[in-house]
Amino acid sequence: MWRPATALLALALAAPAAPAAPGPRVPPTRGEVWPRPLNHQKLSAFYTYDPNVFQIVTKGKSCNLLESAIERYLQVLRSQYSMMQRLRAKAGAGAGTREGEGARGADYQGNILALEVDLRQLCEEYPHADMDEAYGLKVSRRSTLVSDSVWGALRGLETFAQLFYITSDYQDYVVNGSTTSDYPRYSHRGLLVDTARHYLPVRDLELVVDALAIHKMNVLHWHLVDDQSFPYVSERFPELSARGSFAPWLVYSAADIRRVVEHARARGVRVIVELDVPGHTLSWGVSHPELLAHCGAAAAARRGPLHPLQPAVYSTLAALLQELQALFPDHAFHLGGDEVDLDCWEKNPELIEYMRVHGMRSARELHALFMTHALRLLAPRAAPVVWQEVFDEGVPLSNKTIVQVWKFTNDTVWGKEMLDIIRSGQRVLFSSAWYLDALRLSWQAMYSVDPRRLVAAAARARGAGARGAAALAERVLGGEAAMWGEMVDTTNIMTRIWPRASAVAEVLWSEPPPAIEGGAGGAAARLEEHACRLRRRGVPAEPPNGPGFCALD
Amino acid sequence: MWRPATALLALALAAPAAPAAPGPRVPPTRGEVWPRPLNHQKLSAFYTYDPNVFQIVTKGKSCNLLESAIERYLQVLRSQYSMMQRLRAKAGAGAGTREGEGARGADYQGNILALEVDLRQLCEEYPHADMDEAYGLKVSRRSTLVSDSVWGALRGLETFAQLFYITSDYQDYVVNGSTTSDYPRYSHRGLLVDTARHYLPVRDLELVVDALAIHKMNVLHWHLVDDQSFPYVSERFPELSARGSFAPWLVYSAADIRRVVEHARARGVRVIVELDVPGHTLSWGVSHPELLAHCGAAAAARRGPLHPLQPAVYSTLAALLQELQALFPDHAFHLGGDEVDLDCWEKNPELIEYMRVHGMRSARELHALFMTHALRLLAPRAAPVVWQEVFDEGVPLSNKTIVQVWKFTNDTVWGKEMLDIIRSGQRVLFSSAWYLDALRLSWQAMYSVDPRRLVAAAARARGAGARGAAALAERVLGGEAAMWGEMVDTTNIMTRIWPRASAVAEVLWSEPPPAIEGGAGGAAARLEEHACRLRRRGVPAEPPNGPGFCALD
């Protein structure tokens, strides 16, 4: 049963008040998958893993993408097995056998021998908005993974790897028999990273992608440039980064971008680039001040957003968009459009005169003019993505435009905003509740919000029937956790993202759970296991639930 | 001019609202020392550093402690110089010469040749509560560092190293001429770390000590064990950690502790251990349930604090205290005494009867009884430290007892509490404003609180004259930032501590500054430099001020 968010939060907040006890506050589960598969039956039979025995073989179609993924997951299992061996050596043979999962009783079925991967259709080259991520998995002595698409096969391999666990006595690396039939609720499950407020090394971006794949998240939203820095090395305008980056080497070359995109492709993760215009562009002005509007008449007046009447703005933008669309193969392209300093435009004499002549009542109409032109500069195949202001300010938008809702307010307003966008014909991405830079937002708070439920509630409040409300809610494509870069850099970004964004991953993949901490969902205990899993796979994740430990070698 | 904390906070909070601009929000200073020396005059002359030329020589007394510190600081300079060389290679010769500090004009005086260290007194072996940390430093072609004590020499070496900086064009590693006369305002400048809610590897503790020394902080308060785990390997009672730790290898042996204490000694950092009794001891009960009081009559009633009438409690405690006092040479010993579950004791039939027979009106008197006995178990030389509840609950305390104030309330209450303790004859440590686990507390908030000013204000509010108020305030020995371990482990502890605790270090060493962000204090710009300095010296520190960068190789 779904309960309102407030009840869930109360539950979550009540838990720490319980009397302390020795040991972890929330003991971890073992071998539970995050995000939770939609249909999963666990069997009592279990198998040990031996790297000299176990193999993964393809039975249906195959391709380099699948073969390299199989190699990667074989390596995950081997490395976890090695970790178990090192922990076993540390723990000693007799340590901590209380739970005794490793005890080899009647349910023990010997070594797991193989996973057969049965891919039914030819591989696609790039992950895309409509990709099929469904898979079926049966774990037994000879396990089978079936999927129509290579993307489903990747998701199934991740589930398969997560079902293995190190026993609580550190003596064995095992997997229970199970059957799984799984697919995502939302097609767009993303994370925004911001490389303009602080530069992030390419290896951090790759590690973020690794972590996304572990969470079956499928979109890296790359907020590439902003007011503070322009780290993108444009082929046509190299001066933008030469003068607009924090330092000459804190930049992304075309080769860097191709590396990240390829790393993501191999893991079924789309990379959607954002070129945020016409605001958030002050760094363009270090080398090209003429592109920015003066906020006043004086030559010394500070400069603000891109100048919406300046032809050079559109020619520069067109060239940049062409370059970036060549580097980022995904059809979705994020043009930003948030927080445009309309006050600045309203102080600019040329723009004041233009607005007067054209009977514009506010600079919002200049924003509409700008965005209308900018959107036309995208390739015809493009699916434009914009921040909610572009919708709020009345910019005419095509039905293939996706509007990302981000403003903080409250869940009632979020529902209404999303419903308005949907009724206007656009589709929606939701981020408002998932701003990772808001330190007050715990994973429990992020876990308690489901955008489709908010839309359905808003629709019902306006008189829609249950079926109509559900149909409207379907227009929410998904959402993104947002890791804005003001207060994070390579030192702290991973632990600021994980495992809080894990909560978002599960909301977007699985059914919202009946209760956060305990109950059938048991999310806290599963997240305790999952955070440790992340660390064992090289992703720094901070403690989610208070006192405890993650056994690492 | 000192302004009230609220004004300072308003200033700090107002700053991010300023229009964004390309580049770092707060450009860093270069070669400014953190914490700010009390008296420091910078000269226009500057010198370049050449590792093949520069040397540090002792002129007065010397000892292994000093020689190894000199070797360490020579290595700091060499490694920073190497980093400059690598950055120079990345930046190219002509990059970013705008500031041109490296331009070798009339103020350039050639290579710095030497630092002569003139230590006037024989070295002490261990840092202690009354150690002398004053030093004088003159930086010129042949620089001189003068101090009476080896501890002052260590502080002076740190200042000397911090005066060097990589120029903004990455072409040179230089130091300006200057004269410094410096000593701390407070004698106790500490950081609490908690190894019971999450285990911290010994190398993390050593890195924390390295960072303390960079901040001229002189106390590591080691909250060793607690309810959740007992990682200390007792010689006499090895079962306490064998069964009470999170895992058999997540423990501190005597050798581990000696290693940390020696690492700290070499850097002039005291290590004060806390054995928190009679509450926060549930982990003792995993192997020794008989030491804990039942919270009720039934044998199945949960167990709470140590049993205050149980002779085995005192014999066990005596043995543990003897072991720990041998391992931790510092005279201060923290006995805890916070958050005792008095409700539990009040439900225990034996204790109910004892209280009745002895005419006790509340379990507070049992707490007093316990602490009185426990304090007597410390060596006669010991300076006991306790949390504020021990004072608040009326436990009789000797004048050599130090009371640590930690409760959240507000600055008026903090001032009154500290004044009450001082008037009762004890000395005070302050921590309430410096809880690093409170994510809402920015470095600016931590920077705006000075405990002696709170005590003086409280004393004046009760009619004390300015001189009397100042004398009372002198009884505040200092304070500690507190990094409780519930939500931190090795993945995130360093960035959670640094650079927020840097603010505490400066409050405790230097005069409180006139303004946080700008003005004469210019703390934000200095902290921007300092956070990058920490990273260059191997201490992960998160961004303190919003968008920016730290040039690392």
Short mmCIF file of N, CA and C in Angstrom, two decimals, chain B residues 109-239:
data_model
loop_
_atom_site.label_atom_id
_atom_site.label_comp_id
_atom_site.label_asym_id
_atom_site.label_seq_id
_atom_site.Cartn_x
_atom_site.Cartn_y
_atom_site.Cartn_z
N GLN B 109 64.44 39.26 -5.16
CA GLN B 109 65.70 39.26 -4.42
C GLN B 109 66.47 37.96 -4.61
N GLY B 110 66.14 37.21 -5.65
CA GLY B 110 66.89 35.97 -5.89
C GLY B 110 66.35 34.79 -5.10
N ASN B 111 67.13 33.72 -5.11
CA ASN B 111 66.70 32.52 -4.39
C ASN B 111 66.77 32.71 -2.88
N ILE B 112 65.82 32.13 -2.20
CA ILE B 112 65.94 32.05 -0.74
C ILE B 112 66.97 30.97 -0.44
N LEU B 113 67.89 31.29 0.47
CA LEU B 113 69.02 30.38 0.70
C LEU B 113 68.80 29.44 1.86
N ALA B 114 68.25 29.96 2.94
CA ALA B 114 68.22 29.11 4.14
C ALA B 114 67.21 29.61 5.14
N LEU B 115 66.79 28.67 5.98
CA LEU B 115 66.06 29.01 7.20
C LEU B 115 66.91 28.51 8.36
N GLU B 116 67.25 29.40 9.25
CA GLU B 116 67.98 29.02 10.47
C GLU B 116 66.99 28.88 11.61
N VAL B 117 66.98 27.73 12.21
CA VAL B 117 66.05 27.48 13.31
C VAL B 117 66.80 27.61 14.62
N ASP B 118 66.41 28.58 15.40
CA ASP B 118 67.09 28.86 16.67
C ASP B 118 66.17 28.46 17.83
N LEU B 119 66.34 27.22 18.26
CA LEU B 119 65.54 26.71 19.37
C LEU B 119 66.30 27.00 20.66
N ARG B 120 65.65 27.70 21.60
CA ARG B 120 66.36 28.20 22.78
C ARG B 120 66.39 27.24 23.97
N GLN B 121 65.43 26.33 24.02
CA GLN B 121 65.35 25.42 25.17
C GLN B 121 65.43 23.97 24.69
N LEU B 122 65.76 23.09 25.59
CA LEU B 122 65.79 21.67 25.26
C LEU B 122 64.39 21.20 24.85
N CYS B 123 64.37 20.21 24.01
CA CYS B 123 63.08 19.68 23.55
C CYS B 123 62.35 18.96 24.68
N GLU B 124 61.05 19.10 24.71
CA GLU B 124 60.21 18.24 25.54
C GLU B 124 59.86 17.00 24.71
N GLU B 125 59.47 15.93 25.42
CA GLU B 125 59.21 14.70 24.69
C GLU B 125 57.80 14.66 24.11
N TYR B 126 56.82 15.01 24.94
CA TYR B 126 55.42 14.96 24.51
C TYR B 126 54.79 16.34 24.58
N PRO B 127 53.95 16.64 23.62
CA PRO B 127 53.16 17.87 23.74
C PRO B 127 52.23 17.75 24.93
N HIS B 128 51.90 18.86 25.56
CA HIS B 128 51.08 18.81 26.79
C HIS B 128 50.23 20.06 26.90
N ALA B 129 49.37 20.06 27.90
CA ALA B 129 48.35 21.11 28.02
C ALA B 129 48.95 22.50 28.15
N ASP B 130 50.15 22.59 28.74
CA ASP B 130 50.73 23.91 28.98
C ASP B 130 51.90 24.21 28.05
N MET B 131 51.97 23.51 26.95
CA MET B 131 53.14 23.70 26.09
C MET B 131 53.17 25.12 25.51
N ASP B 132 54.39 25.54 25.27
CA ASP B 132 54.65 26.87 24.71
C ASP B 132 54.71 26.73 23.19
N GLU B 133 53.82 27.43 22.49
CA GLU B 133 53.77 27.30 21.03
C GLU B 133 54.14 28.60 20.30
N ALA B 134 54.73 29.53 21.05
CA ALA B 134 55.08 30.83 20.45
C ALA B 134 56.33 30.69 19.58
N TYR B 135 56.40 31.53 18.59
CA TYR B 135 57.58 31.55 17.73
C TYR B 135 57.69 32.92 17.06
N GLY B 136 58.91 33.21 16.63
CA GLY B 136 59.13 34.41 15.81
C GLY B 136 59.77 33.97 14.50
N LEU B 137 59.35 34.60 13.41
CA LEU B 137 59.84 34.17 12.10
C LEU B 137 60.15 35.40 11.27
N LYS B 138 61.33 35.40 10.70
CA LYS B 138 61.69 36.45 9.76
C LYS B 138 62.06 35.77 8.44
N VAL B 139 61.31 36.11 7.40
CA VAL B 139 61.60 35.51 6.10
C VAL B 139 62.38 36.52 5.26
N SER B 140 63.58 36.12 4.89
CA SER B 140 64.40 36.93 3.98
C SER B 140 65.34 35.94 3.28
N ARG B 141 66.36 36.46 2.63
CA ARG B 141 67.26 35.56 1.90
C ARG B 141 67.78 34.48 2.85
N ARG B 142 68.23 34.91 4.04
CA ARG B 142 68.54 33.98 5.11
C ARG B 142 67.50 34.20 6.20
N SER B 143 66.56 33.30 6.27
CA SER B 143 65.43 33.46 7.18
C SER B 143 65.77 32.90 8.55
N THR B 144 65.05 33.37 9.56
CA THR B 144 65.30 32.86 10.91
C THR B 144 63.98 32.55 11.59
N LEU B 145 64.02 31.47 12.33
CA LEU B 145 62.88 31.05 13.15
C LEU B 145 63.39 30.91 14.56
N VAL B 146 62.77 31.61 15.49
CA VAL B 146 63.20 31.57 16.89
C VAL B 146 62.04 31.10 17.75
N SER B 147 62.34 30.16 18.65
CA SER B 147 61.31 29.77 19.61
C SER B 147 61.97 29.25 20.86
N ASP B 148 61.24 29.34 21.96
CA ASP B 148 61.76 28.77 23.21
C ASP B 148 61.56 27.27 23.25
N SER B 149 60.47 26.81 22.64
CA SER B 149 60.15 25.37 22.74
C SER B 149 60.13 24.74 21.36
N VAL B 150 60.30 23.43 21.36
CA VAL B 150 60.24 22.71 20.08
C VAL B 150 58.85 22.82 19.47
N TRP B 151 57.82 22.97 20.32
CA TRP B 151 56.45 23.08 19.79
C TRP B 151 56.29 24.39 19.03
N GLY B 152 56.87 25.43 19.56
CA GLY B 152 56.87 26.70 18.83
C GLY B 152 57.61 26.58 17.50
N ALA B 153 58.71 25.83 17.52
CA ALA B 153 59.47 25.63 16.29
C ALA B 153 58.61 24.90 15.24
N LEU B 154 57.85 23.89 15.69
CA LEU B 154 56.96 23.18 14.75
C LEU B 154 55.94 24.14 14.15
N ARG B 155 55.34 24.98 15.01
CA ARG B 155 54.33 25.92 14.50
C ARG B 155 54.97 26.90 13.51
N GLY B 156 56.17 27.32 13.83
CA GLY B 156 56.86 28.27 12.95
C GLY B 156 57.23 27.64 11.61
N LEU B 157 57.62 26.38 11.64
CA LEU B 157 57.93 25.69 10.38
C LEU B 157 56.68 25.61 9.50
N GLU B 158 55.54 25.35 10.13
CA GLU B 158 54.29 25.29 9.35
C GLU B 158 53.99 26.65 8.73
N THR B 159 54.12 27.70 9.52
CA THR B 159 53.89 29.04 8.97
C THR B 159 54.85 29.31 7.82
N PHE B 160 56.11 28.97 8.03
CA PHE B 160 57.11 29.18 6.98
C PHE B 160 56.68 28.50 5.68
N ALA B 161 56.28 27.24 5.78
CA ALA B 161 55.88 26.50 4.57
C ALA B 161 54.67 27.14 3.90
N GLN B 162 53.73 27.64 4.71
CA GLN B 162 52.50 28.21 4.13
C GLN B 162 52.75 29.54 3.44
N LEU B 163 53.85 30.21 3.78
CA LEU B 163 54.13 31.50 3.13
C LEU B 163 54.56 31.33 1.67
N PHE B 164 55.05 30.15 1.34
CA PHE B 164 55.42 29.88 -0.06
C PHE B 164 54.15 29.67 -0.88
N TYR B 165 54.20 30.08 -2.13
CA TYR B 165 53.04 29.87 -2.98
C TYR B 165 53.46 29.72 -4.44
N ILE B 166 52.60 29.01 -5.17
CA ILE B 166 52.76 28.89 -6.62
C ILE B 166 52.14 30.12 -7.25
N THR B 167 52.87 30.81 -8.09
CA THR B 167 52.33 32.04 -8.67
C THR B 167 51.13 31.72 -9.57
N SER B 168 50.32 32.75 -9.84
CA SER B 168 49.07 32.50 -10.56
C SER B 168 49.33 32.11 -12.01
N ASP B 169 50.53 32.37 -12.52
CA ASP B 169 50.84 31.92 -13.88
C ASP B 169 51.53 30.55 -13.88
N TYR B 170 51.64 29.94 -12.71
CA TYR B 170 52.22 28.60 -12.56
C TYR B 170 53.70 28.54 -12.99
N GLN B 171 54.37 29.68 -12.97
CA GLN B 171 55.76 29.71 -13.45
C GLN B 171 56.77 29.63 -12.31
N ASP B 172 56.38 29.95 -11.10
CA ASP B 172 57.35 30.04 -10.00
C ASP B 172 56.75 29.59 -8.69
N TYR B 173 57.65 29.18 -7.82
CA TYR B 173 57.28 28.88 -6.44
C TYR B 173 58.07 29.87 -5.60
N VAL B 174 57.38 30.77 -4.94
CA VAL B 174 58.04 31.94 -4.35
C VAL B 174 57.56 32.17 -2.92
N VAL B 175 58.28 33.07 -2.24
CA VAL B 175 57.88 33.48 -0.88
C VAL B 175 58.20 34.95 -0.73
N ASN B 176 57.29 35.67 -0.09
CA ASN B 176 57.56 37.07 0.19
C ASN B 176 58.33 37.21 1.49
N GLY B 177 59.13 38.25 1.58
CA GLY B 177 59.73 38.58 2.86
C GLY B 177 58.65 38.97 3.86
N SER B 178 58.89 38.66 5.14
CA SER B 178 57.89 39.00 6.16
C SER B 178 58.50 38.84 7.54
N THR B 179 57.84 39.41 8.51
CA THR B 179 58.18 39.16 9.91
C THR B 179 56.91 38.76 10.64
N THR B 180 57.05 37.75 11.47
CA THR B 180 55.90 37.18 12.18
C THR B 180 56.26 36.97 13.64
N SER B 181 55.35 37.35 14.51
CA SER B 181 55.47 37.01 15.93
C SER B 181 54.13 36.43 16.33
N ASP B 182 54.12 35.19 16.75
CA ASP B 182 52.84 34.47 16.75
C ASP B 182 52.75 33.54 17.95
N TYR B 183 51.55 33.41 18.46
CA TYR B 183 51.26 32.45 19.52
C TYR B 183 49.75 32.28 19.57
N PRO B 184 49.27 31.20 20.16
CA PRO B 184 47.81 30.94 20.13
C PRO B 184 47.05 31.66 21.24
N ARG B 185 45.81 31.99 20.93
CA ARG B 185 44.92 32.55 21.96
C ARG B 185 44.49 31.48 22.96
N TYR B 186 44.14 30.32 22.44
CA TYR B 186 43.63 29.23 23.29
C TYR B 186 44.66 28.11 23.32
N SER B 187 44.81 27.47 24.46
CA SER B 187 45.82 26.41 24.57
C SER B 187 45.30 25.06 24.06
N HIS B 188 43.98 24.90 23.99
CA HIS B 188 43.40 23.61 23.59
C HIS B 188 42.62 23.81 22.29
N ARG B 189 43.15 23.28 21.20
CA ARG B 189 42.53 23.47 19.88
C ARG B 189 42.41 22.09 19.23
N GLY B 190 41.22 21.53 19.34
CA GLY B 190 41.11 20.11 19.04
C GLY B 190 40.06 19.73 18.03
N LEU B 191 40.11 18.45 17.71
CA LEU B 191 39.12 17.82 16.84
C LEU B 191 38.78 16.47 17.43
N LEU B 192 37.48 16.22 17.56
CA LEU B 192 37.02 14.90 18.01
C LEU B 192 36.77 14.02 16.80
N VAL B 193 37.30 12.80 16.84
CA VAL B 193 36.89 11.79 15.86
C VAL B 193 36.37 10.58 16.62
N ASP B 194 35.45 9.89 15.99
CA ASP B 194 34.65 8.84 16.62
C ASP B 194 34.89 7.56 15.82
N THR B 195 35.55 6.59 16.45
CA THR B 195 35.88 5.36 15.74
C THR B 195 34.95 4.21 16.12
N ALA B 196 33.82 4.55 16.71
CA ALA B 196 32.89 3.51 17.16
C ALA B 196 31.64 3.42 16.29
N ARG B 197 31.19 4.53 15.72
CA ARG B 197 30.00 4.49 14.85
C ARG B 197 30.39 3.98 13.47
N HIS B 198 31.57 4.37 13.02
CA HIS B 198 32.21 3.70 11.89
C HIS B 198 33.68 3.56 12.22
N TYR B 199 34.26 2.47 11.84
CA TYR B 199 35.70 2.27 12.04
C TYR B 199 36.48 3.16 11.07
N LEU B 200 37.55 3.74 11.55
CA LEU B 200 38.43 4.52 10.68
C LEU B 200 39.79 3.83 10.61
N PRO B 201 40.30 3.61 9.40
CA PRO B 201 41.62 3.01 9.29
C PRO B 201 42.67 3.89 9.96
N VAL B 202 43.74 3.26 10.44
CA VAL B 202 44.81 4.00 11.11
C VAL B 202 45.38 5.07 10.19
N ARG B 203 45.47 4.77 8.90
CA ARG B 203 46.03 5.79 7.99
C ARG B 203 45.13 7.02 7.91
N ASP B 204 43.81 6.84 8.11
CA ASP B 204 42.93 8.01 8.17
C ASP B 204 43.23 8.84 9.41
N LEU B 205 43.44 8.17 10.53
CA LEU B 205 43.75 8.91 11.76
C LEU B 205 45.07 9.67 11.60
N GLU B 206 46.02 9.05 10.95
CA GLU B 206 47.29 9.74 10.72
C GLU B 206 47.10 10.95 9.80
N LEU B 207 46.24 10.79 8.80
CA LEU B 207 46.00 11.92 7.90
C LEU B 207 45.26 13.05 8.63
N VAL B 208 44.36 12.67 9.53
CA VAL B 208 43.71 13.69 10.36
C VAL B 208 44.75 14.44 11.18
N VAL B 209 45.70 13.72 11.73
CA VAL B 209 46.77 14.36 12.52
C VAL B 209 47.60 15.28 11.63
N ASP B 210 47.93 14.83 10.43
CA ASP B 210 48.66 15.70 9.50
C ASP B 210 47.89 17.01 9.28
N ALA B 211 46.60 16.88 9.10
CA ALA B 211 45.78 18.07 8.85
C ALA B 211 45.70 18.95 10.10
N LEU B 212 45.61 18.34 11.26
CA LEU B 212 45.61 19.14 12.49
C LEU B 212 46.88 19.98 12.57
N ALA B 213 48.02 19.36 12.28
CA ALA B 213 49.29 20.09 12.37
C ALA B 213 49.33 21.24 11.36
N ILE B 214 48.76 21.03 10.18
CA ILE B 214 48.70 22.12 9.19
C ILE B 214 47.90 23.30 9.76
N HIS B 215 46.92 22.99 10.60
CA HIS B 215 46.06 24.02 11.20
C HIS B 215 46.56 24.50 12.55
N LYS B 216 47.75 24.07 12.95
CA LYS B 216 48.27 24.36 14.30
C LYS B 216 47.28 23.93 15.38
N MET B 217 46.45 22.97 15.07
CA MET B 217 45.59 22.39 16.11
C MET B 217 46.43 21.38 16.87
N ASN B 218 46.16 21.25 18.15
CA ASN B 218 47.09 20.47 18.97
C ASN B 218 46.45 19.33 19.75
N VAL B 219 45.19 19.03 19.48
CA VAL B 219 44.55 17.92 20.20
C VAL B 219 43.73 17.06 19.24
N LEU B 220 44.02 15.77 19.24
CA LEU B 220 43.12 14.79 18.64
C LEU B 220 42.36 14.12 19.78
N HIS B 221 41.06 14.36 19.84
CA HIS B 221 40.20 13.75 20.85
C HIS B 221 39.63 12.48 20.23
N TRP B 222 40.10 11.34 20.74
CA TRP B 222 39.77 10.05 20.12
C TRP B 222 38.65 9.39 20.91
N HIS B 223 37.44 9.53 20.38
CA HIS B 223 36.26 8.87 20.97
C HIS B 223 36.32 7.41 20.51
N LEU B 224 36.90 6.59 21.36
CA LEU B 224 37.42 5.28 20.92
C LEU B 224 36.32 4.23 20.77
N VAL B 225 35.45 4.14 21.75
CA VAL B 225 34.42 3.09 21.75
C VAL B 225 33.07 3.71 22.08
N ASP B 226 32.01 3.01 21.76
CA ASP B 226 30.67 3.52 22.04
C ASP B 226 29.68 2.35 22.00
N ASP B 227 28.39 2.68 22.02
CA ASP B 227 27.37 1.63 22.00
C ASP B 227 27.54 0.66 20.84
N GLN B 228 27.84 1.20 19.66
CA GLN B 228 27.76 0.39 18.44
C GLN B 228 28.94 -0.55 18.25
N SER B 229 30.11 -0.14 18.72
CA SER B 229 31.25 -1.05 18.57
C SER B 229 32.34 -0.73 19.58
N PHE B 230 33.16 -1.73 19.82
CA PHE B 230 34.25 -1.64 20.78
C PHE B 230 35.53 -2.07 20.05
N PRO B 231 36.11 -1.14 19.29
CA PRO B 231 37.25 -1.55 18.45
C PRO B 231 38.59 -1.59 19.18
N TYR B 232 38.62 -1.26 20.46
CA TYR B 232 39.89 -1.27 21.19
C TYR B 232 40.23 -2.68 21.66
N VAL B 233 41.40 -3.17 21.27
CA VAL B 233 41.84 -4.51 21.69
C VAL B 233 42.50 -4.39 23.06
N SER B 234 41.75 -4.71 24.09
CA SER B 234 42.28 -4.66 25.44
C SER B 234 43.17 -5.88 25.68
N GLU B 235 44.29 -5.63 26.33
CA GLU B 235 45.17 -6.76 26.67
C GLU B 235 44.47 -7.66 27.69
N ARG B 236 43.84 -7.02 28.67
CA ARG B 236 43.23 -7.77 29.75
C ARG B 236 41.89 -8.40 29.34
N PHE B 237 41.13 -7.69 28.51
CA PHE B 237 39.80 -8.18 28.12
C PHE B 237 39.67 -8.22 26.59
N PRO B 238 40.43 -9.09 25.95
CA PRO B 238 40.39 -9.10 24.47
C PRO B 238 39.00 -9.45 23.94
N GLU B 239 38.17 -10.09 24.75
CA GLU B 239 36.83 -10.46 24.29
C GLU B 239 35.97 -9.21 24.02
#
